PDB file of C-alpha atoms in Angstrom:
ATOM      1  CA  MET A  19    -142.279 -96.700 -95.986  1.00  0.00           C
ATOM      2  CA  PRO A  20    -143.605 -93.405 -94.695  1.00  0.00           C
ATOM      3  CA  ASP A  21    -147.279 -94.060 -95.519  1.00  0.00           C
ATOM      4  CA  VAL A  22    -147.795 -97.471 -93.912  1.00  0.00           C
ATOM      5  CA  ASP A  23    -151.572 -97.238 -94.058  1.00  0.00           C
ATOM      6  CA  ARG A  24    -151.564 -96.610 -97.814  1.00  0.00           C
ATOM      7  CA  VAL A  25    -149.263 -99.592 -98.351  1.00  0.00           C
ATOM      8  CA  LEU A  26    -151.518-101.840 -96.257  1.00  0.00           C
ATOM      9  CA  ILE A  27    -154.670-100.689 -98.059  1.00  0.00           C
ATOM     10  CA  GLU A  28    -153.037-101.280-101.447  1.00  0.00           C
ATOM     11  CA  THR A  29    -151.755-104.697-100.350  1.00  0.00           C
ATOM     12  CA  CYS A  30    -155.240-105.685 -99.242  1.00  0.00           C
ATOM     13  CA  ARG A  31    -156.702-104.377-102.499  1.00  0.00           C
ATOM     14  CA  VAL A  32    -154.429-106.470-104.730  1.00  0.00           C
ATOM     15  CA  LEU A  33    -154.605-109.616-102.609  1.00  0.00           C
ATOM     16  CA  LYS A  34    -157.215-112.086-103.787  1.00  0.00           C
ATOM     17  CA  PRO A  35    -160.049-112.915-101.363  1.00  0.00           C
ATOM     18  CA  GLY A  36    -158.801-115.522 -98.913  1.00  0.00           C
ATOM     19  CA  GLY A  37    -155.183-114.575 -99.724  1.00  0.00           C
ATOM     20  CA  ARG A  38    -152.690-114.438 -96.883  1.00  0.00           C
ATOM     21  CA  THR A  39    -149.747-112.198 -96.126  1.00  0.00           C
ATOM     22  CA  ILE A  40    -147.235-111.474 -93.395  1.00  0.00           C
ATOM     23  CA  PHE A  41    -145.642-108.248 -92.288  1.00  0.00           C
ATOM     24  CA  VAL A  42    -142.473-108.080 -90.209  1.00  0.00           C
ATOM     25  CA  ALA A  43    -141.592-105.012 -88.179  1.00  0.00           C
ATOM     26  CA  THR A  44    -139.125-103.961 -85.495  1.00  0.00           C
ATOM     27  CA  ASP A  45    -139.825-101.816 -82.466  1.00  0.00           C
ATOM     28  CA  TRP A  46    -136.498-100.066 -81.943  1.00  0.00           C
ATOM     29  CA  ASP A  47    -137.306 -99.497 -78.267  1.00  0.00           C
ATOM     30  CA  ALA A  48    -137.115-103.279 -77.859  1.00  0.00           C
ATOM     31  CA  VAL A  49    -133.365-103.398 -78.544  1.00  0.00           C
ATOM     32  CA  VAL A  50    -131.256-104.371 -75.542  1.00  0.00           C
ATOM     33  CA  TRP A  51    -127.595-103.770 -76.338  1.00  0.00           C
ATOM     34  CA  HIS A  52    -125.030-103.819 -73.567  1.00  0.00           C
ATOM     35  CA  SER A  53    -122.665-100.870 -73.397  1.00  0.00           C
ATOM     36  CA  ASP A  54    -120.418 -99.526 -70.685  1.00  0.00           C
ATOM     37  CA  ASN A  55    -121.588 -96.060 -71.765  1.00  0.00           C
ATOM     38  CA  ARG A  56    -125.380 -95.999 -71.643  1.00  0.00           C
ATOM     39  CA  GLU A  57    -125.634 -92.311 -72.542  1.00  0.00           C
ATOM     40  CA  ARG A  58    -123.600 -92.804 -75.704  1.00  0.00           C
ATOM     41  CA  MET A  59    -125.641 -95.892 -76.616  1.00  0.00           C
ATOM     42  CA  ALA A  60    -128.863 -93.918 -76.120  1.00  0.00           C
ATOM     43  CA  ALA A  61    -127.615 -91.070 -78.311  1.00  0.00           C
ATOM     44  CA  VAL A  62    -126.613 -93.429 -81.130  1.00  0.00           C
ATOM     45  CA  MET A  63    -129.904 -95.342 -81.004  1.00  0.00           C
ATOM     46  CA  LYS A  64    -131.916 -92.106 -80.885  1.00  0.00           C
ATOM     47  CA  SER A  65    -130.139 -90.897 -84.026  1.00  0.00           C
ATOM     48  CA  TRP A  66    -130.696 -94.308 -85.663  1.00  0.00           C
ATOM     49  CA  GLU A  67    -134.472 -93.945 -85.254  1.00  0.00           C
ATOM     50  CA  ALA A  68    -134.452 -91.452 -88.138  1.00  0.00           C
ATOM     51  CA  HIS A  69    -133.640 -94.295 -90.555  1.00  0.00           C
ATOM     52  CA  CYS A  70    -137.308 -95.316 -90.559  1.00  0.00           C
ATOM     53  CA  ALA A  71    -140.596 -93.442 -90.558  1.00  0.00           C
ATOM     54  CA  HIS A  72    -142.137 -95.580 -87.798  1.00  0.00           C
ATOM     55  CA  PRO A  73    -139.553 -96.756 -85.235  1.00  0.00           C
ATOM     56  CA  ARG A  74    -142.288 -98.279 -83.037  1.00  0.00           C
ATOM     57  CA  LEU A  75    -144.541 -99.640 -85.785  1.00  0.00           C
ATOM     58  CA  PRO A  76    -145.424-103.011 -84.191  1.00  0.00           C
ATOM     59  CA  ARG A  77    -147.425-101.246 -81.489  1.00  0.00           C
ATOM     60  CA  SER A  78    -149.974-100.070 -84.057  1.00  0.00           C
ATOM     61  CA  MET A  79    -149.822-102.843 -86.680  1.00  0.00           C
ATOM     62  CA  ALA A  80    -152.819-104.873 -85.512  1.00  0.00           C
ATOM     63  CA  LEU A  81    -155.175-101.906 -85.726  1.00  0.00           C
ATOM     64  CA  ARG A  82    -153.620-100.687 -88.974  1.00  0.00           C
ATOM     65  CA  LEU A  83    -154.169-104.098 -90.590  1.00  0.00           C
ATOM     66  CA  ILE A  84    -157.798-104.247 -89.492  1.00  0.00           C
ATOM     67  CA  ASN A  85    -158.409-100.671 -90.667  1.00  0.00           C
ATOM     68  CA  ALA A  86    -156.916-101.587 -94.060  1.00  0.00           C
ATOM     69  CA  GLY A  87    -159.492-104.371 -94.487  1.00  0.00           C
ATOM     70  CA  PHE A  88    -157.463-107.378 -93.371  1.00  0.00           C
ATOM     71  CA  ARG A  89    -158.451-110.065 -90.923  1.00  0.00           C
ATOM     72  CA  LEU A  90    -155.701-110.345 -88.317  1.00  0.00           C
ATOM     73  CA  ASP A  91    -154.801-114.036 -88.178  1.00  0.00           C
ATOM     74  CA  GLY A  92    -152.188-113.794 -85.476  1.00  0.00           C
ATOM     75  CA  ALA A  93    -148.926-112.320 -84.396  1.00  0.00           C
ATOM     76  CA  SER A  94    -145.719-113.784 -83.099  1.00  0.00           C
ATOM     77  CA  VAL A  95    -142.327-112.695 -81.933  1.00  0.00           C
ATOM     78  CA  PHE A  96    -139.040-113.752 -83.483  1.00  0.00           C
ATOM     79  CA  PRO A  97    -136.349-113.096 -80.891  1.00  0.00           C
ATOM     80  CA  ILE A  98    -132.769-112.384 -81.881  1.00  0.00           C
ATOM     81  CA  LEU A  99    -130.100-112.938 -79.241  1.00  0.00           C
ATOM     82  CA  ASN A 100    -126.390-112.479 -79.902  1.00  0.00           C
ATOM     83  CA  LEU A 101    -123.874-113.267 -77.185  1.00  0.00           C
ATOM     84  CA  ARG A 102    -120.955-112.904 -79.591  1.00  0.00           C
ATOM     85  CA  TYR A 103    -119.938-110.084 -81.894  1.00  0.00           C
ATOM     86  CA  ASP A 104    -118.794-111.934 -84.979  1.00  0.00           C
ATOM     87  CA  ASP A 105    -119.537-112.191 -88.687  1.00  0.00           C
ATOM     88  CA  GLU A 106    -122.353-114.672 -88.021  1.00  0.00           C
ATOM     89  CA  SER A 107    -124.230-112.345 -85.689  1.00  0.00           C
ATOM     90  CA  TYR A 108    -127.145-110.175 -86.752  1.00  0.00           C
ATOM     91  CA  SER A 109    -125.927-107.364 -84.536  1.00  0.00           C
ATOM     92  CA  LYS A 110    -122.505-107.002 -86.168  1.00  0.00           C
ATOM     93  CA  GLY A 111    -124.034-106.168 -89.531  1.00  0.00           C
ATOM     94  CA  LEU A 112    -126.603-103.965 -87.814  1.00  0.00           C
ATOM     95  CA  ALA A 113    -123.859-102.093 -85.937  1.00  0.00           C
ATOM     96  CA  GLN A 114    -122.077-101.347 -89.204  1.00  0.00           C
ATOM     97  CA  GLY A 115    -125.286-100.046 -90.770  1.00  0.00           C
ATOM     98  CA  ILE A 116    -126.053 -97.917 -87.717  1.00  0.00           C
ATOM     99  CA  ARG A 117    -122.509 -96.530 -87.667  1.00  0.00           C
ATOM    100  CA  ASP A 118    -122.728 -95.538 -91.330  1.00  0.00           C
ATOM    101  CA  PHE A 119    -126.204 -93.997 -91.021  1.00  0.00           C
ATOM    102  CA  VAL A 120    -125.554 -92.098 -87.785  1.00  0.00           C
ATOM    103  CA  GLY A 121    -122.240 -90.892 -89.183  1.00  0.00           C
ATOM    104  CA  ARG A 122    -124.139 -89.088 -91.942  1.00  0.00           C
ATOM    105  CA  THR A 123    -126.513 -87.371 -89.496  1.00  0.00           C
ATOM    106  CA  ASN A 124    -123.855 -85.568 -87.429  1.00  0.00           C
ATOM    107  CA  ASP A 125    -126.033 -86.180 -84.333  1.00  0.00           C
ATOM    108  CA  VAL A 126    -123.173 -87.974 -82.582  1.00  0.00           C
ATOM    109  CA  SER A 127    -119.546 -86.856 -82.675  1.00  0.00           C
ATOM    110  CA  VAL A 128    -117.158 -88.800 -84.867  1.00  0.00           C
ATOM    111  CA  ASP A 129    -115.146 -89.813 -81.797  1.00  0.00           C
ATOM    112  CA  ASP A 130    -118.204 -91.001 -79.853  1.00  0.00           C
ATOM    113  CA  LEU A 131    -119.473 -92.966 -82.830  1.00  0.00           C
ATOM    114  CA  ALA A 132    -116.086 -94.639 -83.313  1.00  0.00           C
ATOM    115  CA  ALA A 133    -115.934 -95.456 -79.600  1.00  0.00           C
ATOM    116  CA  TRP A 134    -119.486 -96.839 -79.721  1.00  0.00           C
ATOM    117  CA  HIS A 135    -118.650 -99.126 -82.621  1.00  0.00           C
ATOM    118  CA  SER A 136    -115.264-100.293 -81.335  1.00  0.00           C
ATOM    119  CA  GLU A 137    -116.659-101.091 -77.887  1.00  0.00           C
ATOM    120  CA  PHE A 138    -118.343-104.240 -79.201  1.00  0.00           C
ATOM    121  CA  GLU A 139    -115.066-105.974 -80.096  1.00  0.00           C
ATOM    122  CA  ARG A 140    -113.747-105.261 -76.605  1.00  0.00           C
ATOM    123  CA  LEU A 141    -116.937-106.471 -74.919  1.00  0.00           C
ATOM    124  CA  ASP A 142    -116.902-109.623 -77.026  1.00  0.00           C
ATOM    125  CA  GLY A 143    -113.291-110.334 -76.096  1.00  0.00           C
ATOM    126  CA  ALA A 144    -114.135-109.919 -72.424  1.00  0.00           C
ATOM    127  CA  GLY A 145    -117.153-112.251 -72.665  1.00  0.00           C
ATOM    128  CA  GLN A 146    -119.530-109.339 -71.960  1.00  0.00           C
ATOM    129  CA  TYR A 147    -121.178-108.862 -75.334  1.00  0.00           C
ATOM    130  CA  PHE A 148    -124.982-108.909 -75.289  1.00  0.00           C
ATOM    131  CA  PHE A 149    -127.523-107.935 -77.938  1.00  0.00           C
ATOM    132  CA  SER A 150    -131.201-108.790 -78.033  1.00  0.00           C
ATOM    133  CA  THR A 151    -134.192-107.611 -80.017  1.00  0.00           C
ATOM    134  CA  ASN A 152    -137.514-108.882 -81.260  1.00  0.00           C
ATOM    135  CA  ARG A 153    -138.945-108.954 -84.751  1.00  0.00           C
ATOM    136  CA  TYR A 154    -142.732-108.857 -84.736  1.00  0.00           C
ATOM    137  CA  ILE A 155    -144.522-110.957 -87.337  1.00  0.00           C
ATOM    138  CA  PHE A 156    -148.136-110.156 -88.173  1.00  0.00           C
ATOM    139  CA  LYS A 157    -150.200-112.692 -90.123  1.00  0.00           C
ATOM    140  CA  ALA A 158    -153.195-111.342 -91.986  1.00  0.00           C
ATOM    141  CA  SER A 159    -155.588-112.375 -94.708  1.00  0.00           C
ATOM    142  CA  LYS A 160    -158.141-110.782 -96.955  1.00  0.00           C
ATOM    143  CA  PRO A 161    -161.597-111.993 -95.906  1.00  0.00           C
ATOM    144  CA  ALA A 162    -163.018-114.542 -98.349  1.00  0.00           C
ATOM    145  CA  GLY A 163    -166.136-112.452 -98.947  1.00  0.00           C
ATOM    146  CA  ALA A 164    -164.211-109.221 -99.630  1.00  0.00           C
ATOM    147  CA  PRO A 165    -164.348-107.708-103.114  1.00  0.00           C
ATOM    148  CA  ALA A 166    -161.492-108.766-105.380  1.00  0.00           C
TER     149      ALA A 166
END
């Protein structure tokens, strides 16, 4: 959503006084993904940032919520840690989505992108696979005395 502030203001407007909501966001700088080729990993992740309008949104969410009229009721972190690259892991599906998106941007060569994606199977087989990120959860409510 390119206009986050408009979405938050509209959400606050339609929420009844005392109503609660949560917003979940990812800071793409918080991804730790092991690769034997750090430069290639950085290039792929930099290209991936274009998939969203605000790749570091959590850093500004608290202030955005308050400015939209919400009361900030708290925030928490939901960590995701994958030590395996398999069909049950969050990162395997993410890697496929990143590969497909970055492939359409032409920011990374076809060969580098294929090598980036295939590296994870090899790392997993060698017991070296590591992926970690955080999802940031913001709890907010519309003040009870706010206009409906």
